[in-house]
Short mmCIF file of C-alpha atoms in Angstrom, two decimals:
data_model
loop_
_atom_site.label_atom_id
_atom_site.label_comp_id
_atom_site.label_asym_id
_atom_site.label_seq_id
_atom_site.Cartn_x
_atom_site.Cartn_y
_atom_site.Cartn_z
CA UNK A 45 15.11 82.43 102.50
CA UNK A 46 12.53 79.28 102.90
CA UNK A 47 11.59 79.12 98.67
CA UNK A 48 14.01 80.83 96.48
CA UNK A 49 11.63 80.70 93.55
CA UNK A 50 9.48 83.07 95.87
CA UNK A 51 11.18 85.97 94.42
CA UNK A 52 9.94 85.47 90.83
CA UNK A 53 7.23 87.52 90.40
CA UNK A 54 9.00 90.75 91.85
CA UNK A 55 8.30 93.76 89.89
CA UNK A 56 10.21 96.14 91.80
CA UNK A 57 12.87 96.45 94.00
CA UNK A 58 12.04 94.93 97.20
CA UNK A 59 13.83 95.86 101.00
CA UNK A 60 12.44 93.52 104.11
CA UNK A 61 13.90 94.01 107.35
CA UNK A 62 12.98 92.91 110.58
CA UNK A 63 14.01 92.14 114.30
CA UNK A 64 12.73 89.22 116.71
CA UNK A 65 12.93 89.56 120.64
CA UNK A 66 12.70 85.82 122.20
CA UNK A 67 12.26 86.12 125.89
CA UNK A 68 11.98 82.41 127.18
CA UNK A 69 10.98 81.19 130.80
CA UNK A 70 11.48 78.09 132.49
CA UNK A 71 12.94 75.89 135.10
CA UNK A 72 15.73 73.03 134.94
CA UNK A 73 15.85 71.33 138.35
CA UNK A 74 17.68 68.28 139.26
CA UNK A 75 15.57 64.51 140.02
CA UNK A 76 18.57 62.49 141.79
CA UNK A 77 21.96 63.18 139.20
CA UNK A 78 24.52 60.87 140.75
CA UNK A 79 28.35 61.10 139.98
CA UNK A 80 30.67 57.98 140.35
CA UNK A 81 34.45 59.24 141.05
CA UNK A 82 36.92 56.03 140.55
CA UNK A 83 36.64 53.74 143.68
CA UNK A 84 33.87 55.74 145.19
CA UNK A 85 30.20 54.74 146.08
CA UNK A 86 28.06 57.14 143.82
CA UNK A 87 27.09 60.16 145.50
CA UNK A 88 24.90 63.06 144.60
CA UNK A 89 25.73 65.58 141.93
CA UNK A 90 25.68 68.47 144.86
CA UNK A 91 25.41 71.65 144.18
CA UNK A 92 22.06 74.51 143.36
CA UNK A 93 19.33 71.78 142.50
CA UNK A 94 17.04 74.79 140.99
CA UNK A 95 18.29 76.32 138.01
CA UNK A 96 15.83 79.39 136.76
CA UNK A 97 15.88 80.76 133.10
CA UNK A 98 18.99 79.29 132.02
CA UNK A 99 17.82 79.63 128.50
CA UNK A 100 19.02 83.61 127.71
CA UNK A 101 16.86 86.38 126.22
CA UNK A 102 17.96 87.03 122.36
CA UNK A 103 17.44 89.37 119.39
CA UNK A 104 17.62 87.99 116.04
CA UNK A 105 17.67 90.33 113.05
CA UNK A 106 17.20 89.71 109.37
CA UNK A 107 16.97 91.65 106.27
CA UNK A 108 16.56 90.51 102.49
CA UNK A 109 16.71 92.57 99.12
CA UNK A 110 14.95 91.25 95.69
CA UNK A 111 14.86 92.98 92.60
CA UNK A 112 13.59 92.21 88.74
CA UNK A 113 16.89 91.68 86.63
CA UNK A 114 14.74 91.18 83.39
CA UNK A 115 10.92 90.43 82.89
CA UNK A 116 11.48 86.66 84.19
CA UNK A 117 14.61 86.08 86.00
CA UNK A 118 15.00 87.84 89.87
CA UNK A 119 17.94 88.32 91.95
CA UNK A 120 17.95 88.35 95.58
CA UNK A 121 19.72 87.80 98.81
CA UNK A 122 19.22 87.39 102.30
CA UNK A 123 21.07 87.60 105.66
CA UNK A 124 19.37 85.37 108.46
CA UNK A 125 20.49 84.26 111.89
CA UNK A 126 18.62 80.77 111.85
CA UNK A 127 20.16 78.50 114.89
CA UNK A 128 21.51 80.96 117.56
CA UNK A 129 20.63 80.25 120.81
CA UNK A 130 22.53 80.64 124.10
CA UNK A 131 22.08 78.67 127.62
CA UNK A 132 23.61 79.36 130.94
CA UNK A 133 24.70 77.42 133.92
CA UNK A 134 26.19 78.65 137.75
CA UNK A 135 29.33 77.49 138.03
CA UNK A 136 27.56 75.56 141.52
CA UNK A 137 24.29 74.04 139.54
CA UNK A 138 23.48 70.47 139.63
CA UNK A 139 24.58 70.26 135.87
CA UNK A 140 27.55 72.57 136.16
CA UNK A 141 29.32 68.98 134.76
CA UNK A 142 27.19 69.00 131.76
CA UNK A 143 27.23 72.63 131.03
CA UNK A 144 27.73 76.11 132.12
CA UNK A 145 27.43 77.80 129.26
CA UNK A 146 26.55 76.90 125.83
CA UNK A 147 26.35 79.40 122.87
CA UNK A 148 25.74 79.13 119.32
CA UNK A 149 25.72 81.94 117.00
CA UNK A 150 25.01 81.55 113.05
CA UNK A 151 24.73 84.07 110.66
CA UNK A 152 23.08 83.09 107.11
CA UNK A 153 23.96 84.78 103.79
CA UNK A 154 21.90 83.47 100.61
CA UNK A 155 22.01 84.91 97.26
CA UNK A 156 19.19 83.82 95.34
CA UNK A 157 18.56 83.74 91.67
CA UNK A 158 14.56 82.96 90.58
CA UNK A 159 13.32 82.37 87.23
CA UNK A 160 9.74 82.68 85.90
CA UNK A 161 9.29 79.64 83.47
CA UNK A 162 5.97 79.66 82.65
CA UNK A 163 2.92 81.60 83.53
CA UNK A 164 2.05 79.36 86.66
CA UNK A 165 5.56 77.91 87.44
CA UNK A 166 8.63 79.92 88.99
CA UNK A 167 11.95 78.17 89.83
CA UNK A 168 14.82 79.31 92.02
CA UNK A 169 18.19 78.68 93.59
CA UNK A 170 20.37 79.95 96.28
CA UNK A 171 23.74 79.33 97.94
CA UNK A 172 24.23 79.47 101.57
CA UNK A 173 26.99 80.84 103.02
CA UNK A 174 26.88 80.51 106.76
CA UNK A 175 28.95 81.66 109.35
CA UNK A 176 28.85 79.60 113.30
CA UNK A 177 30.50 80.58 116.23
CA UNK A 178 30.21 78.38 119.07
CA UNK A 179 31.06 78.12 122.93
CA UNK A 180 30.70 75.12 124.63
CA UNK A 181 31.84 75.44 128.70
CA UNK A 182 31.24 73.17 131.47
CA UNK A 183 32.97 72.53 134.95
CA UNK A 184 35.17 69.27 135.33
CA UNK A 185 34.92 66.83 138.53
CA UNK A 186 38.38 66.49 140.49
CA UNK A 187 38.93 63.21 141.64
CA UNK A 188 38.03 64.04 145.40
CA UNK A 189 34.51 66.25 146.64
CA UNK A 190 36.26 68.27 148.84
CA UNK A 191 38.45 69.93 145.79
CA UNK A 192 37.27 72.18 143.86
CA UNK A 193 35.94 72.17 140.52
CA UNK A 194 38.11 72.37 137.43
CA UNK A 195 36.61 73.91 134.29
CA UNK A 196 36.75 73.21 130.36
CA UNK A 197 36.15 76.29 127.73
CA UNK A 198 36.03 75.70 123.83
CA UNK A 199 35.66 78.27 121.32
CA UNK A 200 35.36 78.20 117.69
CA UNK A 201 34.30 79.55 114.44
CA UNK A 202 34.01 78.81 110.95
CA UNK A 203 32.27 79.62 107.46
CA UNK A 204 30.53 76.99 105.73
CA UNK A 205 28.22 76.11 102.48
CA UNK A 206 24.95 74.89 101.77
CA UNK A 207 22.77 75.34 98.74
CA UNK A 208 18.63 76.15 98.75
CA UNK A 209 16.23 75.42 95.58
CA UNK A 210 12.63 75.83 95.47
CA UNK A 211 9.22 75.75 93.24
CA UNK A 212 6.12 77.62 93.29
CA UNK A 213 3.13 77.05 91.50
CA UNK A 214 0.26 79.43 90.81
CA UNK A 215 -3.27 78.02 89.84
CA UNK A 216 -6.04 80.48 89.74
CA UNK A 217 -6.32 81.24 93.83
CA UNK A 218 -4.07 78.62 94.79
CA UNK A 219 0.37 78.92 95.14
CA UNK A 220 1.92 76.30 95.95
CA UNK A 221 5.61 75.92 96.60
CA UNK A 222 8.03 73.26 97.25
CA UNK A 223 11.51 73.47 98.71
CA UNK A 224 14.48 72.28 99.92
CA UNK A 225 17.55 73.54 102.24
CA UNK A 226 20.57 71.39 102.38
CA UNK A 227 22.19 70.29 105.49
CA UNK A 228 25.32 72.34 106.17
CA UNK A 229 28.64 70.62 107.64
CA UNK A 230 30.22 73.10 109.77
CA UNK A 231 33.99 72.52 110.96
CA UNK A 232 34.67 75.09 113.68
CA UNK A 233 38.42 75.70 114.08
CA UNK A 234 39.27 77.51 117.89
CA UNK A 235 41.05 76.46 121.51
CA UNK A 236 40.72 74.86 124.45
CA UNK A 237 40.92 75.72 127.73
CA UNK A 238 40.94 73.07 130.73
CA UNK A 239 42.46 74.73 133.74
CA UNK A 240 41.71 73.78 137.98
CA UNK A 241 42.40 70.11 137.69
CA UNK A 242 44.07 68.62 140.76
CA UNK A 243 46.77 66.20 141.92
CA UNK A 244 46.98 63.87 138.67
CA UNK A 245 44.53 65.17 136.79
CA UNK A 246 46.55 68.27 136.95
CA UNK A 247 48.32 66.82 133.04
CA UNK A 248 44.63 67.40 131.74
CA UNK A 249 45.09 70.91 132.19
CA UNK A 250 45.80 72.79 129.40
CA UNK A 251 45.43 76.01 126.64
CA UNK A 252 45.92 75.47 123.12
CA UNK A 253 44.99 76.61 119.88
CA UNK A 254 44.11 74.97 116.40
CA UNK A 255 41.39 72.69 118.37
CA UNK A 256 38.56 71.50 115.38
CA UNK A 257 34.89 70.57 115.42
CA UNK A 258 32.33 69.43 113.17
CA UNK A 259 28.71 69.20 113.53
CA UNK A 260 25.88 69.43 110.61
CA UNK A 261 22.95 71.69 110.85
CA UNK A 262 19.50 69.59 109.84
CA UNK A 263 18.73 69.90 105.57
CA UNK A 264 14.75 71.06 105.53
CA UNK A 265 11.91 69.91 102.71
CA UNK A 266 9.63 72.65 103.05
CA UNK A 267 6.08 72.43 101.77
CA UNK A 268 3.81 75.03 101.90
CA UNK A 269 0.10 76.27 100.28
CA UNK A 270 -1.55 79.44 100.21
CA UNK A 271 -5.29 79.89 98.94
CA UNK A 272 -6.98 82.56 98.52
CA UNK A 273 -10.39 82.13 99.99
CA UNK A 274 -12.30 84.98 98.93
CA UNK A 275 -10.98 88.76 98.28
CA UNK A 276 -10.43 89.44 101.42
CA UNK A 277 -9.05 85.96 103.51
CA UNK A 278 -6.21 83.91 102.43
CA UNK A 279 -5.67 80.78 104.30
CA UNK A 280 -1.90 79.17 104.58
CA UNK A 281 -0.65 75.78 105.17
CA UNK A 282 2.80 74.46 105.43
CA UNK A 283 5.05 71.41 106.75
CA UNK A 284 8.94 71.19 107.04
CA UNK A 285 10.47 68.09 107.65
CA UNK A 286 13.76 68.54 109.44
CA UNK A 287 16.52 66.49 109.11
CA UNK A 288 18.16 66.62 112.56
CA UNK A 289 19.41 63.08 112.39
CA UNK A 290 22.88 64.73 110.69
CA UNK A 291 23.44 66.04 114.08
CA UNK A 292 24.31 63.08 115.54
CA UNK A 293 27.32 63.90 116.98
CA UNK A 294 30.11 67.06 117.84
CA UNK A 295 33.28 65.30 116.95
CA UNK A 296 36.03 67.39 118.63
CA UNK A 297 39.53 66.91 116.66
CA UNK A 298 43.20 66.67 118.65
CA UNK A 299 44.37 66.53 121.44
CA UNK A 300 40.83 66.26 122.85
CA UNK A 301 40.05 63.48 120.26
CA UNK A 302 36.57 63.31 121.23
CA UNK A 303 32.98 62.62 119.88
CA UNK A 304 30.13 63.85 121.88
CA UNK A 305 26.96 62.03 121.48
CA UNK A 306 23.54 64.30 120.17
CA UNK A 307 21.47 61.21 118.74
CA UNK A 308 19.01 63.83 117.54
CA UNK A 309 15.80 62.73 115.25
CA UNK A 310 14.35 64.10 112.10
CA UNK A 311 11.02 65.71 112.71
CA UNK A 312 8.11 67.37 110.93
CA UNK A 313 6.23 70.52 112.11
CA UNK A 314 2.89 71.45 110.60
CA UNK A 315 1.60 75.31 110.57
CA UNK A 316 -1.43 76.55 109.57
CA UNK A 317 -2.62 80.11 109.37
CA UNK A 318 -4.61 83.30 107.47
CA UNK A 319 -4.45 86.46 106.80
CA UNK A 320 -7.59 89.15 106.15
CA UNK A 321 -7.39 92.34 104.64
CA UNK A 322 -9.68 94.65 106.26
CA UNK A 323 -8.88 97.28 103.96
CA UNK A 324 -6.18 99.00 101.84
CA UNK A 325 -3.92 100.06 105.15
CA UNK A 326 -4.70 97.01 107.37
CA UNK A 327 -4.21 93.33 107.38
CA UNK A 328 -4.19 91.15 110.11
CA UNK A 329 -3.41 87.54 110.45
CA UNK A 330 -2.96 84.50 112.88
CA UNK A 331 -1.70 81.24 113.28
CA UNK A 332 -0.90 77.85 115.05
CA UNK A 333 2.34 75.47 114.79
CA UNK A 334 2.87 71.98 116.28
CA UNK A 335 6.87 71.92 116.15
CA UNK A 336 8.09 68.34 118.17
CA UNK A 337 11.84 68.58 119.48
CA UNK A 338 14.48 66.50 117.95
CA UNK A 339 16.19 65.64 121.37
CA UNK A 340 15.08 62.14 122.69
CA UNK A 341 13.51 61.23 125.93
CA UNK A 342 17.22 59.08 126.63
CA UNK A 343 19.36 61.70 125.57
CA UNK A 344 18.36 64.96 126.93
CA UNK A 345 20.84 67.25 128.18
CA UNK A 346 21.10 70.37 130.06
CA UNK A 347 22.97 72.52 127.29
CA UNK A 348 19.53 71.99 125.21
CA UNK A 349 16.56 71.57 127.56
CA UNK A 350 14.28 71.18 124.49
CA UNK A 351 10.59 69.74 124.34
CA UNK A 352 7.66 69.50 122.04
CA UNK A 353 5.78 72.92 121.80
CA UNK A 354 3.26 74.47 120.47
CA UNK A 355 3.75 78.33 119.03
CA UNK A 356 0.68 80.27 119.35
CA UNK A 357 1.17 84.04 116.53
CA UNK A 358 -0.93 87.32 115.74
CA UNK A 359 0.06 89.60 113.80
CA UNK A 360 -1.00 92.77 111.58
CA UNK A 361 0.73 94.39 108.87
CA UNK A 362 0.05 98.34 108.65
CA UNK A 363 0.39 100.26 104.73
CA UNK A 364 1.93 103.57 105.77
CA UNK A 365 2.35 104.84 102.00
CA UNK A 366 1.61 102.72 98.84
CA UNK A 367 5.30 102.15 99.01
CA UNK A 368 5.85 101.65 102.85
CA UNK A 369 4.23 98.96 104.81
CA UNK A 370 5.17 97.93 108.76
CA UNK A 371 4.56 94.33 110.03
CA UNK A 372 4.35 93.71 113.92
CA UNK A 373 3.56 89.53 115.58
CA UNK A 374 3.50 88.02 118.97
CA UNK A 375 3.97 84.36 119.46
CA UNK A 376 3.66 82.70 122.34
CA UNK A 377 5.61 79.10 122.65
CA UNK A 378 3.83 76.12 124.67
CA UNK A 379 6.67 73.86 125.93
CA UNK A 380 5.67 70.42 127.19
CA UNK A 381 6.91 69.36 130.52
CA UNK A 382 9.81 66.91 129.66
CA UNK A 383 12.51 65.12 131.22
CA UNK A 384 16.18 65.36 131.20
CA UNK A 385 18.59 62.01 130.80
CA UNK A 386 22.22 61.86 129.91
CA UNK A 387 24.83 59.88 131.07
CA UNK A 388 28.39 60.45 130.38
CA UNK A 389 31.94 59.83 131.68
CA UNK A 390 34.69 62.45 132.31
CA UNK A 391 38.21 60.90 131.52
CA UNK A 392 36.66 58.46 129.75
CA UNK A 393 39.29 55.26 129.40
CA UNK A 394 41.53 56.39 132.24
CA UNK A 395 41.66 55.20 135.50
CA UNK A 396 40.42 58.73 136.68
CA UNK A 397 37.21 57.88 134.64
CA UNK A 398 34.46 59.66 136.54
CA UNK A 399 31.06 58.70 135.31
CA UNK A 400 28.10 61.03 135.85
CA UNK A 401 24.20 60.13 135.32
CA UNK A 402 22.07 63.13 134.64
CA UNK A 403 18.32 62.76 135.62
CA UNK A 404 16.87 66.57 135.72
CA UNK A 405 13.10 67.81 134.77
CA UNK A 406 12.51 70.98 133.02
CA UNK A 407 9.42 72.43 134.25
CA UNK A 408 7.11 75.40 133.09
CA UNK A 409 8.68 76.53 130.22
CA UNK A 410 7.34 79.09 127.81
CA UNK A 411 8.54 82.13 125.16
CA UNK A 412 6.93 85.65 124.27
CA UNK A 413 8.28 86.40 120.95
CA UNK A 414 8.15 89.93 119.92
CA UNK A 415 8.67 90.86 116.25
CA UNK A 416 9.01 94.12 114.11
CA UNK A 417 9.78 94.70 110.13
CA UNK A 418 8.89 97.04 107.47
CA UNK A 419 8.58 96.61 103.79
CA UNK A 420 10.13 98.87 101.18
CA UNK A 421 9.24 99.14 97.78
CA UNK A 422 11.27 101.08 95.33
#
């Protein structure tokens, strides 16, 4: 999935499977969120000013099959699940206005074709067919505290294209390889669901179908290097630069007629790693990442409490039979303390427009990431 010309060298068939249990931990609490309703002094936001693990426990499988089609061309695909993630709100939190619940779900398919074209130089090229459903639910302000709250639900799915193509060089010990996955455009077609709105917002409310989005997932260059030390130690290097600037905004299509702002910015995360063979049956390995978030310090929301983090892995790999191997890791994600800031407006250009300043602090956040696989050669 990250170089399609990775595949090259098969001279087998190839099965990889594998499972990933994120348990994150963390705290969003509110710093002094005001809410203006129309001819109103601001007032607090109100409500539960603590909100504990709102990001959700997950298990993310993948699998991937290669296999020689001739002495230098490959053939292989892959099914991934690379940017699901799921966060959850009371319906009484201090950012029940920003979100309640937000889920994204995304489900990779890449078929892959690799050729050898020289002795030190493999090529490849896959298509990426990916498939996003997405929730986005939040509670809406009536125009007077003492009513209660009204709420907004969207749902939507969608399949969408992108297209992978990668390098790898081989130098004596050394393999290098260079690639690139293209951003992917999703349009999400789904409803709308705005009921509990009061007095005259009570026109707002409404169910209907054939509601659009679009949104892009970020493109990623991908270098990496792998060097093989001495028989036994291999040492690994690799940087991705992610181009999370495409998501700059959820543009929601009739009647809502709506772009919500994500300003995100490209980063680059830098890895570094080994693995030792301590014989035949058992190799172990270890690594560090530096991954910075793409959310900005002025644009921070509750549906995606992000930060810079460091991921901390171990890992072994364990040859059961010359044709059976299982791999087991543990990572465990450093989050940096970091601040939340968002202002918005419900009913933006009415004269119920309500504006709301977020100010929040997420606080002691970390992840233990347990992972699984196996390796079958056939």
């Amino acid at each position: 999935w990250w170089n399609p010309a990775s595949i090259a060298n098969v001279k087998t068939k190839e099965l990889t499977f594998g499972a990933a249990y994120i348990n994150p931990k963390g705290s969003v609490n509110d710093n002094g969120s005001v809410i203006v309703r129309p001819g109103q002094a601001p007032a607090s936001m109100g409500g539960d000013s603590t909100a504990d693990g709102p990001i959700k426990n997950g298990v993310l499988p993948n699998v991937s099959f290669a296999m020689p089609l001739t002495d230098r061309i490959a053939f292989g695909v892959s099914v991934t699940s690379p940017f699901s993630f799921e966060t959850n709100y009371a319906t009484d939190s201090w950012a029940r206005y920003n979100a309640t619940k937000t889920r994204l779900t995304t489900v990779d398919i890449q078929p892959t074709v690799a050729f050898k074209v020289t002795d030190w130089l493999d090529l490849g090229v896959g298509l990426n067919e990916e498939y996003t459903k997405a929730t986005l639910a939040n509670q809406m302000p009536n125009l007077s505290a003492a009513l209660p709250d009204g709420s907004l639900l969207l749902e939507g799915d969608g399949w969408d294209t992108g297209f992978s193509v990668g390098a790898q060089a081989h130098t004596g010990n050394l393999v290098v390889g260079l690639s690139y996955k293209s951003a992917v455009k999703h349009q999400l077609d789904g409803t709308v669901n705005i009921t509990g709105l009061l007095g005259p917002l009570a026109a707002v409310n409404m169910s209907q179908g054939g509601v659009s989005a679009t949104f892009s997932t970020p493109s990623q260059l991908i270098l990496g290097a792998s060097l093989q030390a001495t028989p036994n130690l291999a040492l690994h290097a690799q940087a991705i630069q992610f181009g999370w600037s495409k998501f700059d905004y959820i543009t929601l299509g009739a009647p809502l007629s709506e772009a919500m702002p994500e300003d995100y910015r490209d980063t680059t995360s830098v890895a570094v790693g080994f693995d030792y063979t301590i014989n035949p049956q058992w190799t172990i390995r270890a690594g560090v990442q530096s991954d910075p978030t793409p959310t900005r310090d002025d644009h921070r929301d509750a549906r995606v409490p992000d930060s810079n983090r460091i991921d901390y892995a171990m890992g072994a790999t364990w040859q059961v039979t010359p044709t059976f191997a299982l791999d087991a890791a543990y990572t465990y994600v450093a989050f940096d303390k970091t601040k939340l800031n968002y202002t918005t407006a419900a009913y933006y250009g009415t004269a119920a427009q309500t504006n709301m300043v977020f100010n929040g602090m997420m606080d002691n956040a970390k992840a233990n990431v347990l992972m699984i696989g196996g390796r079958l050669t056939f």
